[in-house]
Coordinates of C-alpha atoms in Angstrom, one line a residue:
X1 CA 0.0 0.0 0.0
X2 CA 1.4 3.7 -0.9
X3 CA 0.8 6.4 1.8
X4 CA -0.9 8.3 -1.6
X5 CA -3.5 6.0 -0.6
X6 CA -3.3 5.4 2.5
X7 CA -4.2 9.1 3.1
X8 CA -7.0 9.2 0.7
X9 CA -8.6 6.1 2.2
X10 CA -8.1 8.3 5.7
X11 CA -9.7 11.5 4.1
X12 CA -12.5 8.7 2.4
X13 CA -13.1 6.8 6.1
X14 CA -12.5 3.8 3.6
X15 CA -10.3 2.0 6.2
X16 CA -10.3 -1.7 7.0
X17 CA -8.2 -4.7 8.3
X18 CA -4.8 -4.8 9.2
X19 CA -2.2 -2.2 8.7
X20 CA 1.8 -2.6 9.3
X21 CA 3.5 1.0 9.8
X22 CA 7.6 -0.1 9.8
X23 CA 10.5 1.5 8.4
X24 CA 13.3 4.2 9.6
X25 CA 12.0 7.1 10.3
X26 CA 10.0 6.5 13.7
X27 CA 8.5 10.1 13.7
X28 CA 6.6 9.0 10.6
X29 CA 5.3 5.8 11.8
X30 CA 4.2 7.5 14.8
X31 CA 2.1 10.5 13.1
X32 CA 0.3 7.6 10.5
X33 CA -0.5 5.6 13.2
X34 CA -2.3 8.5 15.2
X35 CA -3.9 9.9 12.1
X36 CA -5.3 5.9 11.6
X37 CA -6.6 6.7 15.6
X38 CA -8.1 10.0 15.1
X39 CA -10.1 8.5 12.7
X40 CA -11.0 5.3 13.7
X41 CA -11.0 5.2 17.4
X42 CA -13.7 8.1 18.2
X43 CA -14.0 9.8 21.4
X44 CA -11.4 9.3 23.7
X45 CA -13.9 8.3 26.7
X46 CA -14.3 5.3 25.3
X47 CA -10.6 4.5 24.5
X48 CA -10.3 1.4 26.9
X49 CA -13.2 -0.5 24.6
X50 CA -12.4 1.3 21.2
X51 CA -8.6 1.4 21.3
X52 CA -7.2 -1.7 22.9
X53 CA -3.4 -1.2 23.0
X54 CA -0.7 -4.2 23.5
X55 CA 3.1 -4.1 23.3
X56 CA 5.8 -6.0 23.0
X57 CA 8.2 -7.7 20.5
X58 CA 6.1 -10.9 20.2
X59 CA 2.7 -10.8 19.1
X60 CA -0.1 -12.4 21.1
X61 CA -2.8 -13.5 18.3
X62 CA -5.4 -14.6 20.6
X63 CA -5.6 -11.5 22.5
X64 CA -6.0 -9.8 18.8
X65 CA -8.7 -12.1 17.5
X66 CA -10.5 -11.7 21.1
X67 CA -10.1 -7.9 21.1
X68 CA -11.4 -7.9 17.3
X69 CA -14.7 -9.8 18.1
X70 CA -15.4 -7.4 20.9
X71 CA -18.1 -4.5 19.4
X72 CA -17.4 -0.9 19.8
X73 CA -18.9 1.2 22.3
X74 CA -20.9 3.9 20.7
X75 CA -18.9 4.2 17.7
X76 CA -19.2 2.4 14.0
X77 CA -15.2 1.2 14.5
X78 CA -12.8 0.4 16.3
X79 CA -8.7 -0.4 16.4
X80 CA -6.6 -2.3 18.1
X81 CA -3.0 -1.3 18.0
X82 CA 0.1 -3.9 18.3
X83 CA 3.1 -1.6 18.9
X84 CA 6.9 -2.6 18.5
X85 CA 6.1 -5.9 17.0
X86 CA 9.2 -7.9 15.3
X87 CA 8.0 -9.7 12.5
X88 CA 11.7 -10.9 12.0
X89 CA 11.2 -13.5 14.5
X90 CA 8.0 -15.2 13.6
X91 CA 7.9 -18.8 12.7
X92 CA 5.4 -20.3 10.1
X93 CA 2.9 -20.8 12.7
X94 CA 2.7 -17.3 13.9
X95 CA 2.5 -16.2 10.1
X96 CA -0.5 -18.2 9.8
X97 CA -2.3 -16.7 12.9
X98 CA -1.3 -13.2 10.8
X99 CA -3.2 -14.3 8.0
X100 CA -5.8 -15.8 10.1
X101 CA -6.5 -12.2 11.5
X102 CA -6.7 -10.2 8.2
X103 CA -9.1 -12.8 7.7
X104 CA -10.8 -12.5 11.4
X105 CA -11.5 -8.3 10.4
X106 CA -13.3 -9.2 7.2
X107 CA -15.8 -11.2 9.8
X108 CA -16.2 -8.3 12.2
X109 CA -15.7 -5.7 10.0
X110 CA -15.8 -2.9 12.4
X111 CA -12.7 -3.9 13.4
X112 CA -9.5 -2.3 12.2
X113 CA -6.2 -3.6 13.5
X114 CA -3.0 -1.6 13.4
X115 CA 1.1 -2.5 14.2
X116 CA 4.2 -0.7 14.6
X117 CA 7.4 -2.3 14.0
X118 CA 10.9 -0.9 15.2
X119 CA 13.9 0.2 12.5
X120 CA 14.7 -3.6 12.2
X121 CA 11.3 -5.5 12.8
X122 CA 10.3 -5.6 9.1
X123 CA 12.0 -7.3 6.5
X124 CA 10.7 -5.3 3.5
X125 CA 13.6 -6.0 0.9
X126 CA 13.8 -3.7 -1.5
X127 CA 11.5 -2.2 -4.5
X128 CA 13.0 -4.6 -6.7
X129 CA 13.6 -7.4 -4.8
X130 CA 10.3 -7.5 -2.3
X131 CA 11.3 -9.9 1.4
X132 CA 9.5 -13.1 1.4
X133 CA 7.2 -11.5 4.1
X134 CA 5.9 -8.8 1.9
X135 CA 5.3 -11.1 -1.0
X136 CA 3.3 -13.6 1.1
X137 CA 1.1 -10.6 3.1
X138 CA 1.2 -7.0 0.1
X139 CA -2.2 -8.3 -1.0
X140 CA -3.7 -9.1 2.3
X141 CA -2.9 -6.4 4.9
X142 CA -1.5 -3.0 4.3
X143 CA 1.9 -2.3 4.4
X144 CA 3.4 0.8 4.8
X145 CA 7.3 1.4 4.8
X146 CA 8.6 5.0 6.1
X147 CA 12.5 5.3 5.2
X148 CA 14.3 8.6 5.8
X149 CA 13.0 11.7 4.0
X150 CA 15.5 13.2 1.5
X151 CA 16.8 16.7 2.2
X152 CA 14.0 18.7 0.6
X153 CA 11.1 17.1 1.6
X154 CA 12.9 17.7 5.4
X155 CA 13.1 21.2 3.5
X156 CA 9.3 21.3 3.4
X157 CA 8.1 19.5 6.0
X158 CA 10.4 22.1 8.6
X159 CA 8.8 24.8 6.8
X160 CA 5.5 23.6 7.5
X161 CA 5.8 23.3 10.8
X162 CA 7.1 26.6 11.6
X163 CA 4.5 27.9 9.7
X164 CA 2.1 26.2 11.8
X165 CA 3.7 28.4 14.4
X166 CA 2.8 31.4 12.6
X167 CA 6.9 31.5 11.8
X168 CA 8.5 32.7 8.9
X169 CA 11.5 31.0 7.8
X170 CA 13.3 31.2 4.1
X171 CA 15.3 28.1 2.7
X172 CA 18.5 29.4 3.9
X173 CA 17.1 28.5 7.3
X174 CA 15.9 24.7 7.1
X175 CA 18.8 24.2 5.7
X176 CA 21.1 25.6 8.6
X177 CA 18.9 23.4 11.0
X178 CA 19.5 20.1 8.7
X179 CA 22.7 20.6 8.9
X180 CA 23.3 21.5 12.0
X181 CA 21.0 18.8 13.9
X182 CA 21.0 16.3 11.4
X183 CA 17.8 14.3 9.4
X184 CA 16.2 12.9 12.4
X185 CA 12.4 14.1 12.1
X186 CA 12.3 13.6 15.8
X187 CA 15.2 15.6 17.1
X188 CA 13.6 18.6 14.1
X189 CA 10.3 18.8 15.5
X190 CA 12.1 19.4 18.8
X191 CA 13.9 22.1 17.4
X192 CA 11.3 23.5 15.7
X193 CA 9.5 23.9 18.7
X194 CA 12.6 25.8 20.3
X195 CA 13.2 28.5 17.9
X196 CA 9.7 29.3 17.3
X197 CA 9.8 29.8 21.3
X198 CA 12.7 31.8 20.7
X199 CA 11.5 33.8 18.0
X200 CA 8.3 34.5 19.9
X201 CA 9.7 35.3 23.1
X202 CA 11.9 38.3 21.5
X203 CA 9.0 40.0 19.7
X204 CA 10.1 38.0 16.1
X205 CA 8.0 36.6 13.4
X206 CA 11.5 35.5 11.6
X207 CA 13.6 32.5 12.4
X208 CA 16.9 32.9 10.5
X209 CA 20.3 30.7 10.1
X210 CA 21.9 33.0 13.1
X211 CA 18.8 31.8 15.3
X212 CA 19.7 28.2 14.8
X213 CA 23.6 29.1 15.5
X214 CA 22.7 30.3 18.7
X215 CA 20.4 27.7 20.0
X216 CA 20.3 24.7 18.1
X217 CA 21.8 21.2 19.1
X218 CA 24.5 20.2 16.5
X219 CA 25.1 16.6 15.6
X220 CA 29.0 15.3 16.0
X221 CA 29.7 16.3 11.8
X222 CA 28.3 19.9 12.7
X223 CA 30.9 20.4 15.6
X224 CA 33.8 19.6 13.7
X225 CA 32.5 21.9 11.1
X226 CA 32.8 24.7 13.8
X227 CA 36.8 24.4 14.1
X228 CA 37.5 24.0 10.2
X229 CA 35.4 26.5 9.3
X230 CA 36.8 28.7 12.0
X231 CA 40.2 27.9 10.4
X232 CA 38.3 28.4 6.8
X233 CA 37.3 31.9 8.2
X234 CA 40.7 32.7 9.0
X235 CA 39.7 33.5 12.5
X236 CA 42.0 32.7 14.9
X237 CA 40.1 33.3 17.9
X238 CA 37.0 31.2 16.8
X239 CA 39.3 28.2 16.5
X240 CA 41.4 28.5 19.2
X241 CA 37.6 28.4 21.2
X242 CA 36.6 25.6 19.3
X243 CA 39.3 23.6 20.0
X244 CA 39.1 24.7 23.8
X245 CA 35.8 23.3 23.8
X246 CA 37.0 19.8 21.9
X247 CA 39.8 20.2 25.0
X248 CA 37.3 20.2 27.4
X249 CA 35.4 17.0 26.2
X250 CA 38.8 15.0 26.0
X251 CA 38.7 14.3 21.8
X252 CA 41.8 12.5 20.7
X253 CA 44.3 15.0 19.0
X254 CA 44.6 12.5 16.1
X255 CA 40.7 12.5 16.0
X256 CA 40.7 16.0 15.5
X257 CA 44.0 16.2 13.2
X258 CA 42.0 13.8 10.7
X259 CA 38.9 16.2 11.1
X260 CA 40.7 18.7 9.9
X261 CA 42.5 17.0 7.0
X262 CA 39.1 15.4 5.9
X263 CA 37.7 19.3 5.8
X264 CA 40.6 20.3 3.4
X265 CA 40.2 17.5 1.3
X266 CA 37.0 18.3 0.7
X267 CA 37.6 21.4 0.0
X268 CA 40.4 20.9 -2.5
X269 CA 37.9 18.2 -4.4
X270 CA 35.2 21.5 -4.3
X271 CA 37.8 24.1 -5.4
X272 CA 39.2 21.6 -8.4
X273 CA 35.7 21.1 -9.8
X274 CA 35.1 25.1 -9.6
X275 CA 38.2 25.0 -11.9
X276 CA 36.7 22.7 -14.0
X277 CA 34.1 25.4 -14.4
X278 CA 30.9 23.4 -12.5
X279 CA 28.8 25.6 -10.8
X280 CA 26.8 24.5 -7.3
X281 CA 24.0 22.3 -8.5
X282 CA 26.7 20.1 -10.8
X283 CA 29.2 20.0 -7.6
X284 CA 26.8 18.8 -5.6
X285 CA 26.0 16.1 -7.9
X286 CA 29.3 14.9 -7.7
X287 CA 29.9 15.2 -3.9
X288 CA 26.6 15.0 -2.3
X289 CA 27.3 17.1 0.1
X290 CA 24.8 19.1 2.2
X291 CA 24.1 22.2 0.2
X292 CA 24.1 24.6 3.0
X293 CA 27.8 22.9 3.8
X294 CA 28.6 22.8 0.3
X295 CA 27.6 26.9 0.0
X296 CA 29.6 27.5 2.9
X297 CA 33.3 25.0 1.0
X298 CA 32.2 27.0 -2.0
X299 CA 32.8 30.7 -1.0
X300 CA 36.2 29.0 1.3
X301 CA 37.4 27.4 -1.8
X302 CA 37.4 30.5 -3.8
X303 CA 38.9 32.3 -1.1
X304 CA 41.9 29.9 -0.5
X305 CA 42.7 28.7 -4.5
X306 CA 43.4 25.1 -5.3
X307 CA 47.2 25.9 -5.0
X308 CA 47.3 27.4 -1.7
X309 CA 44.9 23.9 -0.6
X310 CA 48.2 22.0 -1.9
X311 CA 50.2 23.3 0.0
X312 CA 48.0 22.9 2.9
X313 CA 46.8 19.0 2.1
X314 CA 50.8 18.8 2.0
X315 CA 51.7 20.6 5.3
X316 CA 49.2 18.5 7.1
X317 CA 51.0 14.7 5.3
X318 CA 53.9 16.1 6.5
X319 CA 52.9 16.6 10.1
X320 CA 50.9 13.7 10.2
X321 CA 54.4 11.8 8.8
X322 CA 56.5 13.9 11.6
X323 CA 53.9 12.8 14.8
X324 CA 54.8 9.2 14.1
X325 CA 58.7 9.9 14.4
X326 CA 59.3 12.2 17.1
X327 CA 57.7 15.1 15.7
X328 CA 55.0 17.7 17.3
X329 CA 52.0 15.8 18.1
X330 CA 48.5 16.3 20.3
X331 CA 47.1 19.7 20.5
X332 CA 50.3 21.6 20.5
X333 CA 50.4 20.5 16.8
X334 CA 47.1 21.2 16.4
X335 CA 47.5 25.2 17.2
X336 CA 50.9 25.2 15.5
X337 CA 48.5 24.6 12.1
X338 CA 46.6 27.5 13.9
X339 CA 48.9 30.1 14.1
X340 CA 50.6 28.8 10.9
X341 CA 47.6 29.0 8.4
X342 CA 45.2 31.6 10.0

């Protein structure tokens, strides 16, 4: 089953039998399986007979088929959710009680069953190559798979949700938050909720990328993006902090050495294809790098030149080289490239 529809059998009320929400993104499977609720379940008074809820990695059948039988209380449906089930684990004879309840729901057909599965609890294959389990059940309940949302749907789904705040934010924006808190729909709504509190607490209608500089969490790629681009910037001062801070939580020298080489190689591969006359959208075909990161290595690179990145990409073999026979090594090294290239 697509979630195309999926949705119009929600806006329809065309919903029956047994639905399977699994996949990555959590945050998804959560929202479909409210929305299935809200329009199922009626009023929430009568929750304990319409909207029997069981949980747990293995699936008890007979408590479904029993809750199934059981008519709703003042209301033409009713569901009955199975929550963090792992269909992974379920021998032939548990498969058959899964069939036997699709076919239980066409009996008592005000019945509408409903489970959730974890990351790993659903074997779904691929487009191409369906899993065994979806090739035996696709035509007998409804299975929908949530994987991780690309870039610009997060792009539109963020700004939808600070509109719903009656917050503006422009493109430059959602993509500083995906960048700097990462592609998990969860941790985004969080933050979402944070700047719009922000915003509204200073009198501001507007949530720009400085907003989410100030207050946003940053993933693990996002802080090492604060020293090299501190060191990018030429600002001395912003990466002598930064590394402070990376002082502070006890990161390995060498962890942050490599940080900082993989940032200039990157950056060489971005200024070389500006030399080979691509512009953004054709770089970032080739890289597929994050395009508010990619904005940020493409204004460096021009700055720096692909020569003066040599010699950089060079300095840092050669210290590298040096650490492993007597040479400078742990964060002294590390501000020596400081003071030497900023």
């Amino acid at each position: 089953m697509d979630l195309v529809k999926f949705k119009s059998d929600l806006k329809s009320g065309n919903l029956h039998g047994v639905y399977l929400f699994g996949g990555e993104e959590d945050y998804l499977v959560r929202y479909y399986l409210k929305s299935l609720r809200d329009a199922v379940a009626g009023d929430e008074a009568f929750a304990v007979f319409n909207n029997p809820v069981f949980d747990g990695e293995d699936v008890d059948f007979s408590a479904i088929a029993e809750a199934i039988k059981a008519p709703p209380m003042m209301n033409d449906l009713k569901l009955i959710e199975w929550r963090h089930a792992d269909f992974t684990k379920m021998k032939e004879g548990e498969l058959s009680q899964l069939e036997e309840i699709a076919e239980l729901t066409k009996e008592y057909s005000y019945s509408v069953v409903a489970f959730t599965a974890d990351g790993e609890g659903v074997d779904f294959g691929s487009p191409k190559k369906p899993s065994a389990f979806v090739k035996r059940f696709d035509k007998i309940i409804n299975i929908l798979k949530f994987e991780k949302s690309s870039e610009n749907q997060l792009y539109a789904w963020l700004k939808k949700h600070f509109d719903a705040h009656g917050v503006t934010v422009g493109l430059e924006t959602v993509k500083a938050l995906v960048f700097r808190s990462g592609r998990s729909m969860d941790v985004l709504a969080g933050e979402v909720e944070k700047l719009c509190a922000l915003a509204l607490s200073r009198g501001k209608s507007i949530v720009t990328p400085e907003d989410v500089d100030e207050v946003s969490s940053s993933t693990p790629e996002c802080d090492t993006f604060a020293l090299s681009n501190a060191i990018l910037d030429r600002s001395r001062q912003k990466a002598y902090l930064a590394l402070e801070e990376m002082k502070l939580r006890r990161v390995d020298p060498t962890i942050i050495m490599g940080m900082i080489a993989k940032t200039f190689d990157d950056l060489c591969a971005v200024s070389h294809l500006l030399d080979e006359g691509l512009d953004r959208g054709d770089i970032n075909e080739v890289l597929k790098m994050n395009e508010y990161k990619l904005k940020i290595y493409v204004t460096a690179a021009k700055r720096y030149g692909s020569d003066r990145l040599r010699e950089i990409l060079k300095s840092l073999a050669e210290a590298d080289a040096a650490s492993k026979y007597g040479g400078v090594v742990g964060y002294t090294a590390i501000e020596l490239f400081i003071s030497r290239y900023l």
